[in-house]
Short mmCIF file of C-alpha atoms in Angstrom, two decimals:
data_model
loop_
_atom_site.label_atom_id
_atom_site.label_comp_id
_atom_site.label_asym_id
_atom_site.label_seq_id
_atom_site.Cartn_x
_atom_site.Cartn_y
_atom_site.Cartn_z
CA MET A 960 7.80 -31.86 -8.34
CA ALA A 961 6.98 -28.45 -7.39
CA GLN A 962 6.50 -27.73 -3.40
CA ILE A 963 4.71 -25.25 -1.47
CA GLU A 964 6.18 -25.00 2.20
CA GLN A 965 4.10 -23.47 5.23
CA PRO A 966 6.28 -23.24 8.37
CA LYS A 967 5.29 -25.50 11.24
CA ASN A 968 4.73 -22.78 13.82
CA GLN A 969 2.61 -20.57 12.37
CA LEU A 970 2.38 -16.91 13.21
CA LYS A 971 -1.16 -15.80 14.61
CA ASN A 972 -2.67 -13.09 12.50
CA PRO A 973 -0.36 -10.22 12.64
CA LEU A 974 -2.78 -7.21 12.87
CA ASP A 975 -2.14 -4.08 14.85
CA VAL A 976 -3.40 -5.36 18.29
CA CYS A 977 -2.45 -2.35 20.43
CA GLY A 978 -4.73 0.38 19.00
CA TYR A 979 -6.35 3.14 21.09
CA ASP A 980 -9.77 2.05 19.83
CA ASP A 981 -11.69 -1.79 19.26
CA LYS A 982 -11.82 -0.82 15.76
CA ASN A 983 -7.69 -0.21 15.55
CA GLU A 984 -7.60 3.51 14.29
CA GLN A 985 -4.96 2.77 11.70
CA ALA A 986 -3.35 5.16 9.10
CA PRO A 987 -4.33 4.18 5.31
CA ARG A 988 -2.62 0.69 4.22
CA GLU A 989 -1.44 -0.33 0.86
CA GLU A 990 -2.33 -3.71 0.03
CA CYS A 991 0.82 -4.93 -1.13
CA GLY A 992 4.43 -4.75 -2.20
CA VAL A 993 5.91 -7.28 -5.16
CA PHE A 994 9.12 -7.86 -6.15
CA GLY A 995 10.62 -10.14 -8.59
CA VAL A 996 14.43 -11.06 -9.91
CA TRP A 997 16.07 -12.95 -12.59
CA ALA A 998 19.48 -13.73 -12.10
CA PRO A 999 21.20 -16.93 -12.74
CA GLY A 1000 24.25 -17.57 -10.69
CA GLU A 1001 23.20 -15.17 -8.00
CA GLU A 1002 21.36 -16.00 -4.48
CA VAL A 1003 18.01 -15.07 -6.03
CA ALA A 1004 16.03 -15.78 -2.56
CA LYS A 1005 18.24 -13.67 -0.58
CA LEU A 1006 18.25 -10.95 -3.52
CA ALA A 1007 14.27 -11.30 -3.32
CA TYR A 1008 14.54 -11.05 0.91
CA PHE A 1009 16.19 -7.86 0.71
CA GLY A 1010 13.46 -6.41 -1.71
CA LEU A 1011 10.67 -7.45 0.69
CA PHE A 1012 12.17 -5.59 3.54
CA ALA A 1013 12.33 -2.31 1.41
CA LEU A 1014 8.69 -2.85 0.80
CA GLN A 1015 8.09 -3.77 4.28
CA HIS A 1016 5.90 -0.55 4.47
CA ARG A 1017 3.63 -1.75 1.66
CA GLY A 1018 2.31 -4.65 3.82
CA GLN A 1019 3.55 -6.44 6.97
CA GLU A 1020 0.63 -8.96 7.53
CA ALA A 1021 2.31 -11.71 5.73
CA ALA A 1022 5.04 -12.39 3.09
CA GLY A 1023 6.50 -15.25 0.86
CA ILE A 1024 9.24 -15.97 -1.96
CA ALA A 1025 9.05 -18.52 -4.82
CA VAL A 1026 12.30 -19.52 -6.30
CA GLY A 1027 12.35 -21.50 -9.64
CA ASP A 1028 15.37 -23.66 -11.15
CA GLY A 1029 13.80 -24.14 -14.48
CA ASP A 1030 12.34 -27.76 -13.14
CA GLN A 1031 9.94 -26.74 -10.45
CA VAL A 1032 9.10 -23.77 -8.47
CA VAL A 1033 9.30 -23.70 -4.51
CA VAL A 1034 6.85 -21.02 -2.48
CA TYR A 1035 7.91 -20.53 1.66
CA LYS A 1036 5.39 -18.33 2.74
CA ASP A 1037 3.70 -17.33 6.28
CA LEU A 1038 1.90 -14.39 8.56
CA GLY A 1039 3.97 -11.93 9.66
CA LEU A 1040 7.01 -9.42 9.11
CA VAL A 1041 9.78 -10.64 6.65
CA SER A 1042 12.37 -10.73 9.28
CA GLN A 1043 10.06 -13.20 11.03
CA ILE A 1044 9.29 -15.66 8.41
CA PHE A 1045 12.69 -16.06 6.94
CA ASP A 1046 15.95 -17.34 8.37
CA GLU A 1047 19.40 -18.05 6.93
CA PRO A 1048 18.50 -21.74 6.51
CA THR A 1049 15.35 -21.03 4.69
CA LEU A 1050 16.74 -18.94 2.53
CA GLU A 1051 19.66 -21.44 1.62
CA SER A 1052 17.11 -23.94 0.56
CA LEU A 1053 15.89 -21.84 -2.12
CA SER A 1054 18.11 -22.04 -4.70
CA GLY A 1055 17.26 -21.22 -8.18
CA ASP A 1056 17.56 -18.56 -11.21
CA VAL A 1057 14.49 -16.60 -11.03
CA ALA A 1058 12.13 -15.39 -7.47
CA VAL A 1059 9.47 -13.46 -6.89
CA GLY A 1060 8.15 -12.20 -3.75
CA HIS A 1061 5.44 -10.52 -1.72
CA THR A 1062 4.65 -8.45 1.01
CA ARG A 1063 0.81 -8.22 2.24
CA TYR A 1064 -1.85 -6.21 3.83
CA SER A 1065 -5.21 -7.64 3.01
CA THR A 1066 -7.90 -5.73 1.45
CA ALA A 1067 -9.44 -8.70 -0.60
CA GLY A 1068 -9.95 -11.74 1.35
CA GLY A 1069 -9.13 -12.52 4.87
CA VAL A 1070 -5.77 -12.61 6.89
CA THR A 1071 -4.98 -16.44 6.24
CA TRP A 1072 -2.00 -18.35 5.41
CA GLU A 1073 -3.78 -19.65 2.13
CA ASN A 1074 -4.55 -15.92 1.11
CA SER A 1075 -0.79 -14.76 1.74
CA GLN A 1076 1.27 -14.66 -1.33
CA PRO A 1077 2.58 -15.93 -3.73
CA MET A 1078 -0.08 -17.65 -5.14
CA PHE A 1079 0.71 -20.96 -6.67
CA ARG A 1080 -0.97 -23.36 -9.04
CA VAL A 1081 0.24 -26.43 -11.06
CA ALA A 1082 -1.05 -26.17 -14.67
CA PRO A 1083 -2.71 -28.90 -16.76
CA ASP A 1084 0.42 -29.21 -18.51
CA GLY A 1085 2.80 -29.79 -14.97
CA THR A 1086 4.28 -26.28 -15.31
CA ASP A 1087 4.35 -24.37 -11.91
CA VAL A 1088 2.62 -20.74 -11.84
CA ALA A 1089 3.71 -18.30 -8.69
CA LEU A 1090 1.86 -15.13 -8.51
CA CYS A 1091 2.07 -12.00 -6.84
CA HIS A 1092 -0.26 -9.45 -7.20
CA ASN A 1093 -0.39 -5.19 -5.77
CA GLY A 1094 -3.68 -3.80 -6.16
CA ASN A 1095 -7.49 -4.61 -6.36
CA LEU A 1096 -9.91 -5.43 -9.14
CA VAL A 1097 -12.84 -4.29 -9.68
CA ASN A 1098 -14.42 -7.30 -11.95
CA LEU A 1099 -13.34 -9.65 -9.22
CA LEU A 1100 -17.07 -11.33 -9.08
CA GLU A 1101 -17.32 -12.15 -12.83
CA LEU A 1102 -13.66 -14.08 -12.70
CA MET A 1103 -14.74 -15.54 -9.52
CA ASN A 1104 -18.01 -16.74 -11.18
CA GLU A 1105 -15.85 -18.02 -14.06
CA ALA A 1106 -13.20 -19.60 -12.12
CA GLU A 1107 -15.95 -21.39 -9.90
CA GLU A 1108 -17.55 -22.62 -13.01
CA LYS A 1109 -14.79 -24.01 -13.89
CA LYS A 1110 -13.98 -25.63 -10.63
CA LEU A 1111 -10.83 -23.87 -10.27
CA VAL A 1112 -12.06 -21.98 -6.81
CA SER A 1113 -14.81 -22.24 -4.38
CA ALA A 1114 -16.70 -18.80 -3.62
CA ALA A 1115 -17.77 -20.37 -0.38
CA GLU A 1116 -14.09 -20.36 0.85
CA PHE A 1117 -13.55 -16.63 -0.33
CA PRO A 1118 -10.74 -16.64 -2.27
CA SER A 1119 -8.78 -13.43 -2.97
CA ASP A 1120 -8.63 -11.80 -6.07
CA SER A 1121 -4.97 -12.89 -6.51
CA ASP A 1122 -5.86 -16.17 -6.32
CA VAL A 1123 -8.68 -16.40 -8.95
CA MET A 1124 -6.19 -14.76 -11.21
CA THR A 1125 -3.62 -17.30 -10.64
CA ALA A 1126 -6.29 -20.23 -11.16
CA LEU A 1127 -7.12 -18.52 -14.39
CA LEU A 1128 -3.64 -18.20 -15.75
CA ALA A 1129 -2.43 -21.48 -14.73
CA GLU A 1130 -5.89 -23.19 -16.45
CA LYS A 1131 -5.08 -21.71 -19.97
CA ILE A 1132 -1.64 -23.36 -19.99
CA THR A 1133 -1.49 -26.60 -21.93
CA THR A 1134 0.20 -28.41 -24.17
CA GLY A 1135 1.69 -25.87 -27.14
CA ARG A 1136 -0.01 -23.08 -24.96
CA THR A 1137 2.67 -20.95 -22.94
CA LEU A 1138 2.05 -18.85 -19.69
CA LEU A 1139 2.90 -15.87 -22.13
CA ASP A 1140 0.33 -17.07 -24.29
CA SER A 1141 -2.14 -17.21 -21.10
CA ALA A 1142 -1.48 -14.04 -19.89
CA ARG A 1143 -1.60 -12.33 -23.50
CA GLN A 1144 -5.34 -13.68 -23.19
CA LEU A 1145 -6.31 -12.72 -19.47
CA LEU A 1146 -4.63 -9.72 -18.97
CA PRO A 1147 -7.03 -7.60 -21.37
CA ARG A 1148 -10.09 -9.06 -19.44
CA ILE A 1149 -9.11 -7.94 -15.93
CA LYS A 1150 -10.48 -4.63 -14.99
CA GLY A 1151 -8.86 -2.74 -12.12
CA ALA A 1152 -5.46 -2.18 -10.28
CA PHE A 1153 -2.81 -4.89 -10.66
CA CYS A 1154 0.89 -4.79 -10.74
CA LEU A 1155 2.09 -8.44 -11.14
CA THR A 1156 4.99 -10.62 -10.98
CA ILE A 1157 4.89 -13.91 -12.18
CA THR A 1158 7.14 -16.88 -12.59
CA ASP A 1159 6.91 -20.42 -14.28
CA GLY A 1160 10.51 -21.46 -12.63
CA HIS A 1161 12.07 -20.19 -15.66
CA THR A 1162 11.14 -16.79 -16.86
CA LEU A 1163 10.19 -13.77 -14.69
CA TYR A 1164 6.77 -11.95 -15.90
CA ALA A 1165 5.69 -8.50 -14.86
CA ALA A 1166 2.22 -6.79 -15.84
CA ARG A 1167 0.60 -3.20 -15.02
CA ASP A 1168 -2.91 -2.41 -15.41
CA PRO A 1169 -3.41 0.70 -18.26
CA GLU A 1170 -4.44 3.05 -15.90
CA GLY A 1171 -1.12 2.38 -13.81
CA VAL A 1172 -2.52 3.16 -10.67
CA ARG A 1173 0.17 1.35 -8.46
CA PRO A 1174 4.12 2.00 -9.17
CA LEU A 1175 5.96 -0.72 -10.70
CA CYS A 1176 9.80 -0.18 -11.63
CA LEU A 1177 12.61 -2.13 -13.67
CA GLY A 1178 16.04 -2.29 -12.61
CA ARG A 1179 19.55 -3.80 -13.89
CA LEU A 1180 21.87 -6.02 -12.19
CA ASP A 1181 25.29 -6.75 -13.51
CA ARG A 1182 24.18 -10.11 -14.09
CA GLY A 1183 20.17 -10.04 -13.97
CA TRP A 1184 17.10 -8.05 -13.88
CA VAL A 1185 14.52 -6.89 -10.76
CA VAL A 1186 11.06 -5.48 -10.99
CA ALA A 1187 9.69 -3.75 -8.01
CA SER A 1188 6.74 -2.06 -6.33
CA GLU A 1189 9.32 1.04 -5.73
CA THR A 1190 12.98 2.31 -6.43
CA CYS A 1191 13.80 1.81 -3.09
CA ALA A 1192 13.72 -1.78 -3.20
CA LEU A 1193 16.04 -1.63 -6.55
CA ASP A 1194 18.52 0.40 -4.25
CA ILE A 1195 18.30 -2.11 -1.77
CA VAL A 1196 19.60 -5.21 -3.66
CA GLY A 1197 22.30 -2.90 -5.92
CA ALA A 1198 20.22 -2.52 -8.77
CA SER A 1199 20.27 0.47 -11.05
CA PHE A 1200 16.88 1.97 -12.06
CA VAL A 1201 16.07 1.60 -15.92
CA ARG A 1202 12.35 2.53 -16.31
CA GLU A 1203 8.65 2.31 -15.20
CA ILE A 1204 7.09 -0.83 -16.36
CA GLU A 1205 4.42 1.23 -18.64
CA PRO A 1206 0.85 1.00 -17.75
CA GLY A 1207 -0.84 -1.66 -20.19
CA GLU A 1208 2.58 -3.37 -20.25
CA LEU A 1209 4.02 -7.10 -20.10
CA ILE A 1210 7.22 -8.15 -20.10
CA ALA A 1211 8.93 -11.69 -20.06
CA ILE A 1212 12.76 -12.05 -18.99
CA ASP A 1213 14.76 -14.74 -19.49
CA GLU A 1214 18.19 -15.73 -20.93
CA SER A 1215 17.24 -14.22 -24.28
CA GLY A 1216 16.69 -10.71 -22.56
CA ILE A 1217 13.61 -8.57 -21.74
CA HIS A 1218 10.79 -9.12 -24.43
CA SER A 1219 7.88 -6.34 -23.82
CA GLU A 1220 4.32 -5.89 -25.37
CA ARG A 1221 1.43 -4.19 -24.66
CA PHE A 1222 -1.85 -5.98 -23.97
CA ALA A 1223 -3.91 -2.46 -23.70
CA GLN A 1224 -3.46 1.11 -24.28
CA PRO A 1225 -2.15 3.38 -21.42
CA GLN A 1226 -4.77 5.50 -19.36
CA ARG A 1227 -2.51 7.02 -16.76
CA LYS A 1228 -4.38 7.22 -13.47
CA GLY A 1229 -1.61 6.88 -11.03
CA CYS A 1230 -2.51 7.15 -7.16
CA VAL A 1231 -1.85 10.51 -5.72
CA PHE A 1232 -1.96 8.89 -2.41
CA GLU A 1233 1.38 7.07 -2.94
CA TYR A 1234 3.32 10.46 -3.24
CA VAL A 1235 1.52 12.00 0.13
CA TYR A 1236 1.94 8.64 2.09
CA LEU A 1237 2.26 4.94 0.83
CA ALA A 1238 5.38 5.29 -0.92
CA ARG A 1239 9.08 5.22 0.90
CA PRO A 1240 10.23 8.76 0.85
CA ASP A 1241 13.19 7.72 -0.80
CA SER A 1242 11.57 6.57 -3.69
CA VAL A 1243 10.70 7.91 -7.23
CA ILE A 1244 7.74 7.69 -9.07
CA ARG A 1245 7.45 8.99 -12.71
CA GLU A 1246 10.63 11.10 -12.07
CA ARG A 1247 9.46 12.91 -9.28
CA ASN A 1248 11.15 12.00 -5.99
CA VAL A 1249 8.66 11.22 -3.03
CA ASN A 1250 10.48 13.34 -0.28
CA SER A 1251 10.50 16.12 -2.55
CA THR A 1252 6.97 15.77 -3.22
CA ARG A 1253 6.12 15.80 0.68
CA LEU A 1254 8.25 18.72 1.42
CA GLU A 1255 6.65 20.82 -1.02
CA ILE A 1256 3.36 20.15 0.17
CA GLY A 1257 4.41 21.16 3.36
CA ARG A 1258 5.56 24.59 2.01
CA ARG A 1259 2.18 24.88 0.17
CA LEU A 1260 0.29 24.08 3.36
CA ALA A 1261 2.21 26.53 5.19
CA LYS A 1262 1.03 28.89 2.66
CA GLU A 1263 -2.50 27.90 3.01
CA TRP A 1264 -2.94 27.80 6.45
CA PRO A 1265 -0.31 29.60 8.30
CA ALA A 1266 -0.49 29.44 12.08
CA GLN A 1267 0.88 31.25 14.96
CA GLY A 1268 3.51 29.16 16.88
CA ASP A 1269 6.72 28.36 18.42
CA LEU A 1270 7.39 24.95 17.12
CA VAL A 1271 6.34 23.04 13.97
CA ILE A 1272 6.63 18.73 14.76
CA PRO A 1273 5.70 16.09 13.01
CA VAL A 1274 3.68 13.00 13.66
CA PRO A 1275 6.34 10.35 12.94
CA GLU A 1276 7.54 9.11 10.70
CA SER A 1277 4.90 9.80 7.72
CA GLY A 1278 4.81 13.54 8.60
CA ASN A 1279 8.22 14.37 8.98
CA PRO A 1280 9.12 15.70 5.32
CA ALA A 1281 5.59 17.81 5.27
CA ALA A 1282 6.34 19.50 8.62
CA VAL A 1283 10.03 20.24 7.83
CA GLY A 1284 8.26 21.86 4.26
CA PHE A 1285 6.20 23.81 6.82
CA ALA A 1286 8.81 25.31 8.78
CA GLN A 1287 10.93 26.22 5.81
CA GLU A 1288 8.16 27.97 4.40
CA SER A 1289 6.82 29.67 7.93
CA GLY A 1290 10.24 30.12 9.61
CA ILE A 1291 9.11 28.71 12.46
CA PRO A 1292 11.50 26.02 14.08
CA PHE A 1293 11.15 22.58 13.33
CA GLY A 1294 11.58 20.02 16.29
CA GLN A 1295 10.87 16.26 16.96
CA GLY A 1296 8.25 16.36 20.04
CA LEU A 1297 7.22 12.90 19.70
CA VAL A 1298 9.05 9.76 19.65
CA LYS A 1299 7.82 6.56 18.26
CA ASN A 1300 8.22 3.52 19.39
CA ALA A 1301 8.70 1.27 16.00
CA TYR A 1302 8.03 -1.80 17.49
CA VAL A 1303 4.85 -1.81 18.84
CA GLY A 1304 2.29 -2.18 15.80
CA ARG A 1305 3.30 -5.55 15.10
CA THR A 1306 2.78 -7.28 18.53
CA PHE A 1307 0.95 -10.63 18.59
CA ILE A 1308 0.16 -10.52 22.12
CA GLN A 1309 -3.86 -10.11 22.34
CA PRO A 1310 -4.18 -6.16 24.17
CA SER A 1311 -5.82 -6.65 27.59
CA GLN A 1312 -8.08 -3.27 28.60
CA THR A 1313 -5.23 -1.76 30.46
CA LEU A 1314 -3.42 -1.91 27.39
CA ARG A 1315 -6.45 -0.47 25.34
CA GLN A 1316 -6.39 2.66 27.87
CA LEU A 1317 -2.84 3.14 27.43
CA GLY A 1318 -3.92 3.32 23.71
CA ILE A 1319 -1.50 6.16 21.74
CA ARG A 1320 0.89 5.95 24.32
CA LEU A 1321 1.97 2.39 23.19
CA LYS A 1322 3.00 3.97 19.94
CA LEU A 1323 3.94 7.54 20.77
CA ASN A 1324 5.47 9.52 23.78
CA PRO A 1325 5.97 13.35 23.99
CA LEU A 1326 9.24 14.99 24.96
CA ARG A 1327 7.91 16.98 27.97
CA GLU A 1328 11.24 19.55 28.01
CA VAL A 1329 10.35 20.18 24.10
CA ILE A 1330 6.81 20.86 24.01
CA GLN A 1331 6.38 22.29 27.30
CA GLY A 1332 4.55 25.83 27.21
CA LYS A 1333 4.92 25.86 23.71
CA ARG A 1334 2.57 26.65 20.77
CA LEU A 1335 2.66 23.53 18.67
CA ILE A 1336 2.01 23.00 14.80
CA VAL A 1337 1.56 19.20 14.40
CA VAL A 1338 1.86 18.03 10.96
CA ASP A 1339 0.44 14.99 10.20
CA ASP A 1340 -0.17 13.16 6.45
CA SER A 1341 -3.89 12.57 7.02
CA ILE A 1342 -6.91 12.25 8.91
CA VAL A 1343 -9.17 9.10 8.62
CA ARG A 1344 -11.65 8.58 11.64
CA GLY A 1345 -9.97 11.01 13.99
CA ASN A 1346 -9.40 8.59 16.86
CA THR A 1347 -5.79 9.06 16.57
CA GLN A 1348 -5.55 13.11 16.17
CA ARG A 1349 -8.01 13.15 19.14
CA ALA A 1350 -5.74 11.10 21.53
CA LEU A 1351 -2.64 12.28 20.38
CA ILE A 1352 -3.90 16.03 21.08
CA ARG A 1353 -4.75 15.12 24.48
CA MET A 1354 -1.53 13.60 24.95
CA LEU A 1355 0.29 16.75 24.20
CA ARG A 1356 -2.14 19.03 26.20
CA GLU A 1357 -1.32 16.67 29.26
CA ALA A 1358 2.47 17.09 28.66
CA GLY A 1359 1.97 21.00 28.79
CA ALA A 1360 1.43 22.20 25.20
CA ALA A 1361 0.03 25.83 25.28
CA GLU A 1362 -1.53 25.28 21.91
CA VAL A 1363 -2.22 22.58 19.27
CA HIS A 1364 -2.51 23.58 15.91
CA VAL A 1365 -3.12 20.63 13.55
CA ARG A 1366 -2.08 21.00 9.72
CA ILE A 1367 -2.95 17.86 7.70
CA ALA A 1368 -0.59 17.26 4.35
CA SER A 1369 -3.50 15.83 2.50
CA PRO A 1370 -7.42 17.15 1.69
CA PRO A 1371 -10.06 15.77 3.65
CA VAL A 1372 -10.16 12.03 3.35
CA LYS A 1373 -14.39 11.36 2.36
CA TRP A 1374 -14.19 8.36 0.10
CA PRO A 1375 -13.16 4.83 0.15
CA CYS A 1376 -10.37 3.20 -2.22
CA PHE A 1377 -11.24 0.42 -4.32
CA TYR A 1378 -7.98 0.08 -6.01
CA GLY A 1379 -5.61 -1.30 -3.26
CA ILE A 1380 -5.52 0.78 -0.34
CA ASP A 1381 -7.08 -0.25 3.10
CA PHE A 1382 -9.36 2.99 3.80
CA ALA A 1383 -12.34 2.91 6.13
CA SER A 1384 -15.90 2.90 5.21
CA PRO A 1385 -17.48 5.94 4.07
CA GLY A 1386 -19.71 6.39 7.20
CA GLU A 1387 -16.48 5.76 9.16
CA LEU A 1388 -14.44 8.57 7.75
CA ILE A 1389 -14.50 11.80 9.95
CA ALA A 1390 -14.85 14.05 7.13
CA ASN A 1391 -18.08 12.59 6.39
CA VAL A 1392 -19.22 12.18 9.97
CA VAL A 1393 -19.20 15.78 11.19
CA THR A 1394 -21.59 18.08 10.88
CA GLY A 1395 -21.23 21.05 7.90
CA ASP A 1396 -22.83 22.13 5.13
CA ASN A 1397 -19.60 23.29 3.19
CA GLU A 1398 -16.19 22.90 3.57
CA THR A 1399 -15.44 25.44 5.98
CA GLU A 1400 -18.11 24.02 8.43
CA MET A 1401 -16.92 20.57 7.93
CA VAL A 1402 -13.08 21.62 8.79
CA ALA A 1403 -14.41 23.48 11.72
CA SER A 1404 -16.58 20.48 13.24
CA VAL A 1405 -13.60 18.32 12.51
CA CYS A 1406 -11.33 20.76 14.52
CA SER A 1407 -13.79 20.58 17.16
CA ALA A 1408 -14.15 16.69 17.37
CA ILE A 1409 -10.39 16.18 17.73
CA GLY A 1410 -9.70 19.03 20.07
CA ALA A 1411 -7.64 21.18 17.88
CA ASP A 1412 -6.93 24.95 18.20
CA SER A 1413 -7.29 25.11 14.77
CA LEU A 1414 -7.07 22.75 11.96
CA GLY A 1415 -5.94 23.17 8.05
CA TYR A 1416 -5.76 20.86 5.11
CA VAL A 1417 -3.92 21.46 2.08
CA SER A 1418 -6.15 21.85 -1.10
CA THR A 1419 -6.69 19.29 -3.69
CA GLU A 1420 -4.86 21.85 -6.25
CA SER A 1421 -1.65 22.18 -4.30
CA MET A 1422 -1.31 18.49 -3.65
CA VAL A 1423 -1.40 17.55 -7.01
CA GLU A 1424 0.53 20.57 -8.16
CA ALA A 1425 3.38 19.43 -5.75
CA THR A 1426 3.86 15.91 -7.48
CA GLN A 1427 4.60 17.90 -10.81
CA GLN A 1428 1.76 15.18 -12.82
CA PRO A 1429 -0.65 16.29 -14.88
CA ARG A 1430 -4.11 15.91 -12.84
CA GLU A 1431 -5.73 13.88 -15.49
CA GLU A 1432 -3.16 11.46 -14.89
CA LEU A 1433 -4.07 11.02 -11.32
CA CYS A 1434 -6.47 9.19 -9.28
CA CYS A 1435 -7.67 11.26 -6.65
CA ALA A 1436 -10.87 9.07 -5.79
CA CYS A 1437 -10.33 9.23 -1.88
CA PHE A 1438 -10.87 12.96 -1.92
CA ASP A 1439 -13.27 13.90 -5.05
CA GLY A 1440 -15.34 10.59 -5.29
CA VAL A 1441 -14.29 10.08 -8.79
CA TYR A 1442 -13.72 6.48 -9.57
CA PRO A 1443 -11.78 6.17 -12.86
CA LEU A 1444 -11.66 2.25 -12.95
CA GLY A 1445 -15.46 2.26 -11.63
CA LEU A 1446 -16.75 0.36 -8.78
CA PRO A 1447 -16.47 -3.20 -7.85
CA GLU A 1448 -19.48 -5.10 -7.97
CA GLY A 1449 -20.87 -7.18 -5.17
CA ASN A 1450 -19.05 -4.67 -2.57
CA ALA A 1451 -21.10 -3.08 -0.01
CA ASN A 1452 -19.14 0.01 0.52
CA ALA A 1453 -19.29 0.19 -3.46
CA GLU A 1454 -22.96 0.60 -3.49
CA LEU A 1455 -23.22 2.89 -0.65
CA VAL A 1456 -20.97 5.54 -2.78
CA SER A 1457 -23.34 4.56 -5.78
CA ALA A 1458 -25.88 5.48 -3.71
CA LEU A 1459 -24.31 8.53 -2.82
CA GLN A 1460 -23.37 9.63 -5.51
CA ARG A 1461 -26.71 9.27 -7.02
CA GLY A 1462 -27.94 11.46 -4.34
CA SER A 1463 -30.32 8.45 -3.39
CA CYS A 1464 -28.62 8.12 0.41
CA GLY A 1465 -30.30 10.30 2.83
CA GLY A 1466 -26.29 10.87 4.30
CA VAL A 1467 -23.56 8.69 5.15
CA GLU A 1468 -24.55 5.99 7.94
#
């Protein structure tokens, strides 16, 4: 009999509660990381565990692993970090030949144990189904209505898109109809961004949406196969990179080998923000190293927005490669002027007003002897609401910086993402809030709002060129407002975006 285990001592909602603003000004967050391994005779739960460690940056609210031994699937998941959820005895108890794993940030469905993944369902014929999903669906309302009519989910309980997919996938598995048959029927009907790893306890399945918005790759072990959101997860488990899972591709891995088929024709629209911020710098996406891309963005940023300064410093860790590139191109020395406390962001202690007032100092602390009296060029990956940069600049000035010039390794973020990144709503994005009738005035207004001596954003053209990918094969919706997969139904932010694009909204509210 299949089982799904919930730890007795559940962790509290692991949001970043030590923000410097009640709204918790945070960097853009990827929704999820997915992992799958088929390797009979290996400790697949431990391989999944290490793979999820490598994908921890893609989701820090919850994690889980499902393991199948051919007879049943056992799921173990909880809220929190991978290291907080799993220990040696737990991993030892998860024995089998195939496993799927997940790290989660929530963008569809709340932060609850029920919405953590892998999702689990038992099909009418008794087949166990465990599913992991990275992305967001734009036709969730349609699929949810169908699932509710079939009494598979209750909309009143706010199921995630992943739960709805799992329910519909399992429902079609009956005598004489396999999970593969069900996937062939369901996948062409799903619209939006999705990378999936699925198991029925015997076979490992993986699928990627026709646009290939999120990355998904295939790796080879000595005695098995691995599927992961990023190549860095292949590296950590000792798997060699084989290839990408192609957009619109469904694969099945079992003792007979790999079976591959297309459920849709590819129409590539890979997320450019994977290169800018989301992916780990040691990952490779479409044969382009992420770190090299960020270095090149920094070089181009220095050409487009030169500055007179004494020291180039990054906002760690995400600003590091672009800052190095900026320093290389400008000839201005690179230095570490800020020290990051890597352990603050995942605290479970509710913040007091005193902690809130400490704000960004809980996460970053200036090296006074490095920055005192210096004209600083501070390189960051993006500006969302602007609270982070405003507090950071104030802190640097208090530490003795003579000037603070800010350079951003992405264009202004003006539009929310509906394909798997947790951005703020349009009215919370500082590029929309400040005054200005054109790009120059907008940049000047943001510069004034954050208190910088000067501000520069890299151009969309330079960012795209740094990826070495064709512009027509990238999604840049958060920068240009062009949504290649369409907008989701029944979403307030999507309705606002639609109104803004029609010009029927007097301004961003």
